[in-house]
Tab-separated table of C-alpha atoms and ligand atoms in Angstrom:
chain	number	residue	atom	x	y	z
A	205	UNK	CA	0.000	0.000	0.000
A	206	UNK	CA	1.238	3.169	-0.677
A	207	UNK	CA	1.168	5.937	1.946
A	208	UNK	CA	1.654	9.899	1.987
A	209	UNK	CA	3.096	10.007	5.986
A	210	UNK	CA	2.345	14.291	6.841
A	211	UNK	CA	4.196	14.873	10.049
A	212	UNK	CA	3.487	18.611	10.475
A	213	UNK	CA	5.004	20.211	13.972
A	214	UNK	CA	4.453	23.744	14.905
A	215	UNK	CA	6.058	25.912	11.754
A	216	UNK	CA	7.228	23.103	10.138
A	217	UNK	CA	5.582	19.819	7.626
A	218	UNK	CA	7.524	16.845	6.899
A	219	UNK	CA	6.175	14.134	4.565
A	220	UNK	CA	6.946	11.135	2.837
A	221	UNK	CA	5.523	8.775	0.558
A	222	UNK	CA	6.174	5.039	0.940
A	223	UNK	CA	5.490	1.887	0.223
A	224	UNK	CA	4.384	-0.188	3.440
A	225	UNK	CA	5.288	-3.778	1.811
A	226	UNK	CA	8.659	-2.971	0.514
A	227	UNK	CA	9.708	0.176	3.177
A	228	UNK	CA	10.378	2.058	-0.171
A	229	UNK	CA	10.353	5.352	0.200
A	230	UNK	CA	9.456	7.114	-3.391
A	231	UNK	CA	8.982	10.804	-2.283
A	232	UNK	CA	9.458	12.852	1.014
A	233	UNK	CA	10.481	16.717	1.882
A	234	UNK	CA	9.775	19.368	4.316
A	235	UNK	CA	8.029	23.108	4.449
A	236	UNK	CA	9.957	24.897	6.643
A	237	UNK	CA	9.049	28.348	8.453
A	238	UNK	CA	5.018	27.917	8.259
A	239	UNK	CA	3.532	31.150	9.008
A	240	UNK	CA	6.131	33.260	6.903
A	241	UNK	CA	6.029	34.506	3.903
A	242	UNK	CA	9.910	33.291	3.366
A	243	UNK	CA	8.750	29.598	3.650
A	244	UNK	CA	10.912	26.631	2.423
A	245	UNK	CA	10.255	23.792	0.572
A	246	UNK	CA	11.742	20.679	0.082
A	247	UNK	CA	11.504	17.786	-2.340
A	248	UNK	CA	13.470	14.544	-3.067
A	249	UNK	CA	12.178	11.226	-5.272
A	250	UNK	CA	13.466	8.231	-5.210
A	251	UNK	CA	16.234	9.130	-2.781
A	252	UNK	CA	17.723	11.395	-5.127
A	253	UNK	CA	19.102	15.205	-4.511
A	254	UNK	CA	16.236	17.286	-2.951
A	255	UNK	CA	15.279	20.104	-4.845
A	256	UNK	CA	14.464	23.590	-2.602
A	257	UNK	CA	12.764	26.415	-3.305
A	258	UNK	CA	11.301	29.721	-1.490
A	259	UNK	CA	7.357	29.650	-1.193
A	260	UNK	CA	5.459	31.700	0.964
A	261	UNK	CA	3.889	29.221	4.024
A	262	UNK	CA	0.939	31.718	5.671
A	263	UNK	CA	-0.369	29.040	7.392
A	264	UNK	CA	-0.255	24.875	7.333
A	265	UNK	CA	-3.028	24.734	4.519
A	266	UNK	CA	-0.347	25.913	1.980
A	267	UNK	CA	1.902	24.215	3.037
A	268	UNK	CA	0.265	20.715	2.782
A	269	UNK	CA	-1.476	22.059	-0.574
A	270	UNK	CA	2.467	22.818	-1.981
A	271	UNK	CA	3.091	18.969	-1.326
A	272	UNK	CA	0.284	17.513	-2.591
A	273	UNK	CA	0.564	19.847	-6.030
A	274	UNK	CA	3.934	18.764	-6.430
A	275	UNK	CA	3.020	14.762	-5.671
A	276	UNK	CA	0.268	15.290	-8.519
A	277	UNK	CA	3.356	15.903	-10.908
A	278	UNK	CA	4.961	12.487	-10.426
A	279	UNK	CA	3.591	9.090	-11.433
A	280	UNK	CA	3.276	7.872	-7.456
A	281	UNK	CA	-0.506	6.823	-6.143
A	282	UNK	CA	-1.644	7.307	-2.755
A	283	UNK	CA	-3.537	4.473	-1.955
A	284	UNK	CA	-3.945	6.306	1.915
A	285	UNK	CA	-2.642	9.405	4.069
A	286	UNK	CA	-1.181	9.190	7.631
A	287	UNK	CA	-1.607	11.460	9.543
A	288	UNK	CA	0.841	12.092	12.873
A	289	UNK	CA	-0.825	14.221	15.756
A	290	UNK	CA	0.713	15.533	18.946
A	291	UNK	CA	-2.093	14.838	21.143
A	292	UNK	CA	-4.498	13.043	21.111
A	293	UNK	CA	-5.769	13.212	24.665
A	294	UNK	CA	-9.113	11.371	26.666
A	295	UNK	CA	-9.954	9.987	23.152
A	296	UNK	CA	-7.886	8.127	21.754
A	297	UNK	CA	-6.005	4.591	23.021
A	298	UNK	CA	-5.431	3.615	19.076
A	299	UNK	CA	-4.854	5.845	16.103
A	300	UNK	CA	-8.266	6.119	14.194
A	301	UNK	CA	-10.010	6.532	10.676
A	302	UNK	CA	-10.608	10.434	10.513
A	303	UNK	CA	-14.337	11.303	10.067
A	304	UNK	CA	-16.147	14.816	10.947
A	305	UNK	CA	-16.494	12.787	14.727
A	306	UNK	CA	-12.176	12.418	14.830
A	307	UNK	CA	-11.673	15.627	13.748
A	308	UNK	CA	-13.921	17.412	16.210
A	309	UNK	CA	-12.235	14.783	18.779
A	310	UNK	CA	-8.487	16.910	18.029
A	311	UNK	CA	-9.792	19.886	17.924
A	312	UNK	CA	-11.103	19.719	21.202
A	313	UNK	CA	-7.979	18.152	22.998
A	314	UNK	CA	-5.985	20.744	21.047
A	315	UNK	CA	-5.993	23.238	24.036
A	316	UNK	CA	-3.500	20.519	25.156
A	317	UNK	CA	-0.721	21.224	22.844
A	318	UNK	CA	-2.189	24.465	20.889
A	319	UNK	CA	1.257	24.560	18.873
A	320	UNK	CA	0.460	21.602	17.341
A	321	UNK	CA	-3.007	20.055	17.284
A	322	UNK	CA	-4.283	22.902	15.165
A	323	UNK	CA	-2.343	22.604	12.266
A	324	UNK	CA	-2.278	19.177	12.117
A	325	UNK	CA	-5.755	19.679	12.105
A	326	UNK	CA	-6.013	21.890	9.362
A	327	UNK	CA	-3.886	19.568	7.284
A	328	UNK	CA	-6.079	16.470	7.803
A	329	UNK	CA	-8.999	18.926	6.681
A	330	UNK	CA	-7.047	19.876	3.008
A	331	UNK	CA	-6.439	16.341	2.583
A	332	UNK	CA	-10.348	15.520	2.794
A	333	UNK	CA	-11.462	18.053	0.813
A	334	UNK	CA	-8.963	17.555	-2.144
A	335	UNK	CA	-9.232	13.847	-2.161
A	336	UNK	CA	-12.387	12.626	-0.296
A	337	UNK	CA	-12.171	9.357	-1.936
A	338	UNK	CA	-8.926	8.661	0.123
A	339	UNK	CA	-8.878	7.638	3.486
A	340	UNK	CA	-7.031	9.525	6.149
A	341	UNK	CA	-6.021	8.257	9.515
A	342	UNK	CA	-4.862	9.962	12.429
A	343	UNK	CA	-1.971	8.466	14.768
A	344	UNK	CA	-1.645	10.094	17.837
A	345	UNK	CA	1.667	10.252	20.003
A	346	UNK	CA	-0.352	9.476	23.195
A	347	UNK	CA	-2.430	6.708	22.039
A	348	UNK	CA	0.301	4.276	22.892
A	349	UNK	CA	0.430	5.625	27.134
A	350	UNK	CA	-3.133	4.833	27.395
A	351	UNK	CA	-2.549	1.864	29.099
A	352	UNK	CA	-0.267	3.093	31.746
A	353	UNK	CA	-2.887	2.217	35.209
A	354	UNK	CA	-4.218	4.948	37.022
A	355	UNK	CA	-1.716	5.357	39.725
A	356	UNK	CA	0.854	6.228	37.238
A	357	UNK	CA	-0.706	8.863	34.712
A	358	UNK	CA	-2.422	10.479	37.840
A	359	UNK	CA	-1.484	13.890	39.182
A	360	UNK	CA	-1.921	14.052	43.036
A	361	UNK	CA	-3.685	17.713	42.625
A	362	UNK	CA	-7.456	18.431	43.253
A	363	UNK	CA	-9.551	15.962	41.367
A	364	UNK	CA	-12.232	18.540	40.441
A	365	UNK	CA	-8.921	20.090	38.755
A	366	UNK	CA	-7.870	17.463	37.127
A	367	UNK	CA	-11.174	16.322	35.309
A	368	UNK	CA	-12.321	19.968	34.776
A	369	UNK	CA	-8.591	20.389	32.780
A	370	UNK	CA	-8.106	16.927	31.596
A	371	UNK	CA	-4.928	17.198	33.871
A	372	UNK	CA	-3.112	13.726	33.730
A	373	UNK	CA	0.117	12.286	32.300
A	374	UNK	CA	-0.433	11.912	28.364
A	375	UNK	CA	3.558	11.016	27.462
A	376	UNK	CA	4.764	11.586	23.556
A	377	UNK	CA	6.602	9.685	21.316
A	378	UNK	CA	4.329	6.897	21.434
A	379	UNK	CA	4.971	5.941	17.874
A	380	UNK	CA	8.550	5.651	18.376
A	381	UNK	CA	7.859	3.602	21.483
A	382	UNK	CA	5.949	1.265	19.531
A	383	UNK	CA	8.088	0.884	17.236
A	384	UNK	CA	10.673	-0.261	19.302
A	385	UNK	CA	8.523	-2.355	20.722
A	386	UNK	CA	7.465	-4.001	17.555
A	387	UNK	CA	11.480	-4.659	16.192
A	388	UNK	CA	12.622	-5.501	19.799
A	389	UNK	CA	9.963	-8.180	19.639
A	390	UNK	CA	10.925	-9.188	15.965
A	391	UNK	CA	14.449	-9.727	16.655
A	392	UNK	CA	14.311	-10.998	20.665
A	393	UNK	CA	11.124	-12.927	20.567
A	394	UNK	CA	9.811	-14.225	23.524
A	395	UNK	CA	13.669	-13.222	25.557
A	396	UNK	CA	11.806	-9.913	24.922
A	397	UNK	CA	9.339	-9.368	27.826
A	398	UNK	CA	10.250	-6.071	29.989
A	399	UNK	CA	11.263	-3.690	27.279
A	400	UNK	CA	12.872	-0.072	28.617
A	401	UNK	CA	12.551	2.098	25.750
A	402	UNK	CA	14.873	5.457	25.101
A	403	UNK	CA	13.874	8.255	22.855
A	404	UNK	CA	16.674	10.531	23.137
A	405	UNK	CA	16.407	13.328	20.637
A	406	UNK	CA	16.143	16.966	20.613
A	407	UNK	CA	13.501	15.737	22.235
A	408	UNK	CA	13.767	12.778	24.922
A	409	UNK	CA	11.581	10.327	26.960
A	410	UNK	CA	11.496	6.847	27.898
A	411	UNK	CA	9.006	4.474	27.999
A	412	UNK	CA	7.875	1.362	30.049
A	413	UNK	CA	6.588	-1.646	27.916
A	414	UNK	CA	5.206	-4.911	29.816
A	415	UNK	CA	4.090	-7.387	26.459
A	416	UNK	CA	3.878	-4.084	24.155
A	417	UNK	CA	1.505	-2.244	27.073
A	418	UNK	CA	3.112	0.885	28.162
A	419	UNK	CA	3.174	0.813	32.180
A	420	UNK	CA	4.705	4.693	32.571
A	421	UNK	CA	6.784	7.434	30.363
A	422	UNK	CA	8.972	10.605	31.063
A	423	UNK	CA	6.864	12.630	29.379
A	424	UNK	CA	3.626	13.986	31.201
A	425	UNK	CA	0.718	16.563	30.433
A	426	UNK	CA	3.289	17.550	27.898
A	427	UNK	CA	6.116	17.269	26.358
A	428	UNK	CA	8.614	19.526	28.780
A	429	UNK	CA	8.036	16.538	31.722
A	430	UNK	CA	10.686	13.920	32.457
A	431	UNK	CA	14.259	13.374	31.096
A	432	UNK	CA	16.423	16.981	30.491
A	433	UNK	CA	16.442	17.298	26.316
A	434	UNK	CA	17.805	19.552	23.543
A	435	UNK	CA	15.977	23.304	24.991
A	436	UNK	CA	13.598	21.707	27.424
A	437	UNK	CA	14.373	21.312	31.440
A	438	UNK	CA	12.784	18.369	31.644
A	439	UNK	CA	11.157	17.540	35.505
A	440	UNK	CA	12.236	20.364	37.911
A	441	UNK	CA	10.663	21.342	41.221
A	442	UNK	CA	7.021	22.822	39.901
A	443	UNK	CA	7.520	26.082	42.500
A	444	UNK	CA	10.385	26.786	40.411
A	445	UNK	CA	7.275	28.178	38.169
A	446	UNK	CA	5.802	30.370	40.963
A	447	UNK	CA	8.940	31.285	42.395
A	448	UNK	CA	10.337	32.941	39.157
A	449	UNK	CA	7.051	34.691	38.189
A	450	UNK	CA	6.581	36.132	41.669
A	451	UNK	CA	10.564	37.015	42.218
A	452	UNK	CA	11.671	37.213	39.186
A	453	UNK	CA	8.663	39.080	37.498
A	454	UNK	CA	8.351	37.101	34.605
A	455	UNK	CA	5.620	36.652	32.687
A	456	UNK	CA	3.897	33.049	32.071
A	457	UNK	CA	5.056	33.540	28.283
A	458	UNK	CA	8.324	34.175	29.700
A	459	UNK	CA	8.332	30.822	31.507
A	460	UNK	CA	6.801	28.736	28.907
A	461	UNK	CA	9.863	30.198	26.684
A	462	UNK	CA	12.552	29.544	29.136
A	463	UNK	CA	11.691	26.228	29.917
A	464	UNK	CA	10.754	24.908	26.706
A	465	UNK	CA	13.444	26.834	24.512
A	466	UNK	CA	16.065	28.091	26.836
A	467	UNK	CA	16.675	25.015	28.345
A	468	UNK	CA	18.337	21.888	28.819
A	469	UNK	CA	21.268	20.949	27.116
A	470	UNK	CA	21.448	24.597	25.898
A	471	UNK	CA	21.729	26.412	28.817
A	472	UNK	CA	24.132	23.858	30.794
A	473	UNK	CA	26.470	23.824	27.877
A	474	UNK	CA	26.039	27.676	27.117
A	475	UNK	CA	26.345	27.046	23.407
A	476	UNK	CA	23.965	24.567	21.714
A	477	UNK	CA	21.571	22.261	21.853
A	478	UNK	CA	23.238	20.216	19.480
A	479	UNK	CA	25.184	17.227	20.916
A	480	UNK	CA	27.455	17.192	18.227
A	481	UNK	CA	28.627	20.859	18.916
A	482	UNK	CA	28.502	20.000	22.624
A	483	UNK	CA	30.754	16.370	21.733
A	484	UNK	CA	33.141	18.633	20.327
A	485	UNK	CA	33.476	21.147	22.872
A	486	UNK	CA	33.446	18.682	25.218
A	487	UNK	CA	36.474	16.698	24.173
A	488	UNK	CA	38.469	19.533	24.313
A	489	UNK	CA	37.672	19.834	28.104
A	490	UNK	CA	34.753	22.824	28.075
A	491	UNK	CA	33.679	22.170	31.487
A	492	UNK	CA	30.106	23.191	31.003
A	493	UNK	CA	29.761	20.497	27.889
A	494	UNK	CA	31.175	17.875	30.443
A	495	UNK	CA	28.700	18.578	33.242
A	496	UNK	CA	25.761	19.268	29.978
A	497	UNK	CA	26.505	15.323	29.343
A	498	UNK	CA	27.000	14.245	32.765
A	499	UNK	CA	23.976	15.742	34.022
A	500	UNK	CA	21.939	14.659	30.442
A	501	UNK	CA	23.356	10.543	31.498
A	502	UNK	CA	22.541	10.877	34.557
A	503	UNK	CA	19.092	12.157	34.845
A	504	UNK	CA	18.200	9.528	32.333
A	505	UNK	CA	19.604	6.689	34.175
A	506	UNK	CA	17.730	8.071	37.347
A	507	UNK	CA	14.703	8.201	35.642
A	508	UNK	CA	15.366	4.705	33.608
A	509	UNK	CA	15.204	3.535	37.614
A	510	UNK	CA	11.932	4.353	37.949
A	511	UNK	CA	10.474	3.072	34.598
A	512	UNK	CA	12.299	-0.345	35.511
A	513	UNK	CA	10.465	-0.036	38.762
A	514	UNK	CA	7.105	0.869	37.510
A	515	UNK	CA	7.370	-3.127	35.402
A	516	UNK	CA	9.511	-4.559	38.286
A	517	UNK	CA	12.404	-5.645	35.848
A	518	UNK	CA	13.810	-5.319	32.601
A	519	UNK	CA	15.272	-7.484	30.060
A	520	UNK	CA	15.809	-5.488	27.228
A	521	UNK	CA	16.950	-1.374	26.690
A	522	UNK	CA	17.019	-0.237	23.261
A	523	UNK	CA	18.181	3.371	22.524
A	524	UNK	CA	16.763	5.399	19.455
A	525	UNK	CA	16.817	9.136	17.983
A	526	UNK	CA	19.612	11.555	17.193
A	527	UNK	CA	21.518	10.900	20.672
A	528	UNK	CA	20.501	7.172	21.023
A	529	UNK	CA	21.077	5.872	17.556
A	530	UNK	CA	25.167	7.947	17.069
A	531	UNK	CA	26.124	9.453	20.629
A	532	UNK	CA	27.735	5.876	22.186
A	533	UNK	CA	29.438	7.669	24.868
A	534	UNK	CA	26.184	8.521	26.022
A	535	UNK	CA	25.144	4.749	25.514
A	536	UNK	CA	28.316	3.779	27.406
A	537	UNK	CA	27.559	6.453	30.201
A	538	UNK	CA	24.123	4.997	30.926
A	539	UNK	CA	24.401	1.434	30.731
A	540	UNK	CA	27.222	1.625	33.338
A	541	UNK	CA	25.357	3.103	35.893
A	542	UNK	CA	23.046	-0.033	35.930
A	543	UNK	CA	26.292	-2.685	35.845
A	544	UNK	CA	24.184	-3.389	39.168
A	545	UNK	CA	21.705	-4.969	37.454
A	546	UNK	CA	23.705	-6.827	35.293
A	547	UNK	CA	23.799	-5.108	32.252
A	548	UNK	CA	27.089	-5.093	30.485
A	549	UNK	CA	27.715	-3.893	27.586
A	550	UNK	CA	30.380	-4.631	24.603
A	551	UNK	CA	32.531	-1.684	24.158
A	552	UNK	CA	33.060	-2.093	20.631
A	553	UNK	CA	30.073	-3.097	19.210
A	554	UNK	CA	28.777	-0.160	20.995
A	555	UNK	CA	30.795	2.169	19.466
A	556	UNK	CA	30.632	0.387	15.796
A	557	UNK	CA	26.574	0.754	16.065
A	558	UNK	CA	26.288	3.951	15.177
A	559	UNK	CA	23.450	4.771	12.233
A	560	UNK	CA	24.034	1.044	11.485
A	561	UNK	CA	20.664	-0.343	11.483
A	562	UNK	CA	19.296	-2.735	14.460
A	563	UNK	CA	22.171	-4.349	17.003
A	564	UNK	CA	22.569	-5.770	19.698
A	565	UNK	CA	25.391	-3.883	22.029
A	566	UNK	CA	25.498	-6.224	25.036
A	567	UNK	CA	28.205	-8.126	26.214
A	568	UNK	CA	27.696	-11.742	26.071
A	569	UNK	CA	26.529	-12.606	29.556
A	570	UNK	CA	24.477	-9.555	29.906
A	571	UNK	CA	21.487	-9.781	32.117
A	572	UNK	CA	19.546	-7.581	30.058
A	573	UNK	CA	20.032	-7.447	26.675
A	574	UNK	CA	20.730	-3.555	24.893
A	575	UNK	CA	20.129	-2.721	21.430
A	576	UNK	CA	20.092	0.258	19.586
A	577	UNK	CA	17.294	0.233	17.463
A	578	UNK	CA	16.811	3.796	14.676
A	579	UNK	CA	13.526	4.719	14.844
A	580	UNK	CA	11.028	4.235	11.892
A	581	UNK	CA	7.904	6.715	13.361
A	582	UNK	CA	6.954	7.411	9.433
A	583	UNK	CA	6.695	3.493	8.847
A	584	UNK	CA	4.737	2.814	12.200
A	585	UNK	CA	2.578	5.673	11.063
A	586	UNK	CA	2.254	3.970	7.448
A	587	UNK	CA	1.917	0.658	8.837
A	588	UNK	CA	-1.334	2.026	10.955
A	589	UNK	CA	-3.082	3.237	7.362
A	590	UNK	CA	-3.028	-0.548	5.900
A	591	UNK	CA	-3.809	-2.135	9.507
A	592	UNK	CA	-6.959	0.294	10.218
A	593	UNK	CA	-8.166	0.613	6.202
A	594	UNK	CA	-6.854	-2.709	4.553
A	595	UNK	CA	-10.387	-4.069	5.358
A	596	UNK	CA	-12.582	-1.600	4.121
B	150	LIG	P1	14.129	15.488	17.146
B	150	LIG	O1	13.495	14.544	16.158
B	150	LIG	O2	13.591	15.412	18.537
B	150	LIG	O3	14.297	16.889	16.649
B	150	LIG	P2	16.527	13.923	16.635
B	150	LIG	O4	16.072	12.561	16.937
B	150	LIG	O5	16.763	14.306	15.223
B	150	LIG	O6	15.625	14.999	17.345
B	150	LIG	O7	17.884	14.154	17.459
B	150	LIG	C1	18.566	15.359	17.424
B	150	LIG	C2	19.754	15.235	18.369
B	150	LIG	O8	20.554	14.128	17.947
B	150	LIG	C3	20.640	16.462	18.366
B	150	LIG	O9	21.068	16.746	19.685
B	150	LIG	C4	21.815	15.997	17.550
B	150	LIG	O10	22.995	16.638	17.920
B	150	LIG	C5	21.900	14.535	17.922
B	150	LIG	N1	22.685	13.816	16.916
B	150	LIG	C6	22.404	13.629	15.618
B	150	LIG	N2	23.407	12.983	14.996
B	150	LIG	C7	24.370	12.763	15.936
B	150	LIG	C8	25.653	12.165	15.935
B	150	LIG	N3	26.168	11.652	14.830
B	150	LIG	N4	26.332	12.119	17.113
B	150	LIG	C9	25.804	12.640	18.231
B	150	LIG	N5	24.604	13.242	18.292
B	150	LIG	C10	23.894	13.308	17.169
């Protein structure tokens, strides 16, 4: 089956067209700077150069309208569109078939993550009205937490709050958890049972998986909970919110900002929130890269402590994204903080694993086996179109 994936974030829409039986991908690119009229678009087929050009982006209609008008010039066919959404909220344990009932479903979790839900939105609704034959299906990076119990995705604040708000731990990256889930399983079988999962991008969480049910993440309401990541603190005392807007006089704006885009990795290291420019920096001794990594390692093997809790063991860690599929050091840095549990890893297959497709990195003798395992989210996405529309 062949499926358009749209990924479309806050100014920005990625895409890609691919087939789900082969993994062939015969089309992707990216808008870049939606809602300016200096936008940027991006095309490559069949893995060849990609082409750019300047295109005004006012909003995300344009800029799903500029892909599809430039997909109607090749020879593909869309047999289906994907469709990944930030949030998906109360609603939704599973992605789902968009009708007029979906759609008014993400528009009114979108309060949730405003940034986000709304465009995604708005694409979903261009795609429908240019080809209503087509079926278009939403998958949601919460669905997959919907299964962590009660005690875990509860916040112990005021209940009348909490259901008035919708206040409760959602997570994110649910579709790269799943995947993870899905090849850890594929390669492992049943040694596979207690799966710790780590997202570490620009963006970073971990995940609990019991049998492919998620038992707890990082991530919480939204995204900025949990592990410390590219801009974002990650958790931090909640006063520290109060405290600066009555002491410091900042405004919530201010906060949001500073916690979401000041953050993290950039503000320990002082110069990016790029590990590769921190890597470098850092081997030639920059004191605040060493503590950015330090402090990065370690707050994710603290918090890997209590996702191995929350499933009371773990066989098997894979690590995924930018920093878990090519930073090894960081690999190396994590896994021995749990040698007490038995995980040992092999130093050179470690470091010879990097962008090299699924592998195994333990030691022989391990207690738990670790893999590093690139993450496919466009695939799962794609793979969610044939399983919820192959029937109808
Ligand atoms: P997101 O999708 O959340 O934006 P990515 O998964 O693309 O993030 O990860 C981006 C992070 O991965 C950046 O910090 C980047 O420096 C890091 N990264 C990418 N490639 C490498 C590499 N070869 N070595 C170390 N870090 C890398």
């Amino acid at each position: 089956m062949n499926v358009l994936v749209v990924n479309a974030g806050s100014s920005s829409l990625k895409y890609q067209l691919l087939d789900t039986d082969t993994r062939e991908v015969f089309a992707k690119g990216n808008c870049e700077r939606i809602g300016s009229d200096m936008g940027i678009f991006g095309h490559s087929e069949n893995g060849g150069a990609k082409q750019t050009e300047e295109v005004p982006f006012p909003d995300h209609r344009s800029a799903i309208a500029r892909v599809l008008e430039e997909l109607e010039k090749t020879d593909f066919t869309i047999d289906g569109i994907g469709h990944r959404i930030v949030q998906g909220g109360w609603h939704f344990d599973d992605s789902a078939v968009v009708d007029d009932e979906v759609m008014a479903e993400i528009l009114e979790v979108a309060p949730l993550a405003p940034l986000h839900n709304y465009g995604e939105a708005a694409a979903i609704e261009y795609c429908r009205e240019k080809y209503p034959e087509l079926p278009n299906v939403a998958v949601f990076d919460t669905s997959f937490h919907m299964t962590m119990p009660e005690v875990a995705y509860t916040y112990a604040l005021p209940k009348d709050v909490c259901d008035k708000y919708h206040v409760r731990k959602y997570g994110a990256h649910g579709t790269s958890h799943r995947y993870e889930w899905m090849m850890a399983k594929e390669i492992l079988g049943s040694r596979c049972h207690r799966l710790l999962s780590c997202h570490l991008g620009n963006g970073a969480s971990l995940a609990a998986i019991e049998d492919g049910v998620c038992r707890d993440t990082t991530m919480g309401l939204t995204p900025l909970d949990g592990l410390m990541m590219g801009t974002r603190c990650g958790s931090i005392d909640p006063a520290t919110v109060c405290y600066l807007q009555r002491e410091g006089g900042y405004s919530y704006q201010e906060v949001d900002d500073m916690m979401n885009k000041q953050s993290g990795l950039l503000a320990i290291s002082g110069i990016s929130n790029d590990a590769r420019d921190i890597r470098t920096r850092a081997s030639e001794g920059d004191e605040r890269c060493l503590l950015a990594f330090d402090m990065f390692a370690y707050k994710a093997m603290q918090q890997a402590g209590s996702m191995i809790a929350s499933m009371a063991g773990v066989d098997t860690i894979t690590f995924t994204a930018g920093i878990g599929e090519n930073d090894w050091s960081i690999r190396k840095a994590f896994c021995d903080c749990f040698e007490w549990l038995g995980v040992r890893i092999d130093n050179n297959k470690n470091r010879e694993a990097v962008g090299n497709g699924p592998q195994v990195i333990s030691a022989a003798g391990s207690a738990v086996t670790v893999m590093v395992i690139p993450t496919d989210e466009e695939y799962m996405i794609a793979h969610d179109v044939e399983r919820l529309t192959k029937n109808n």
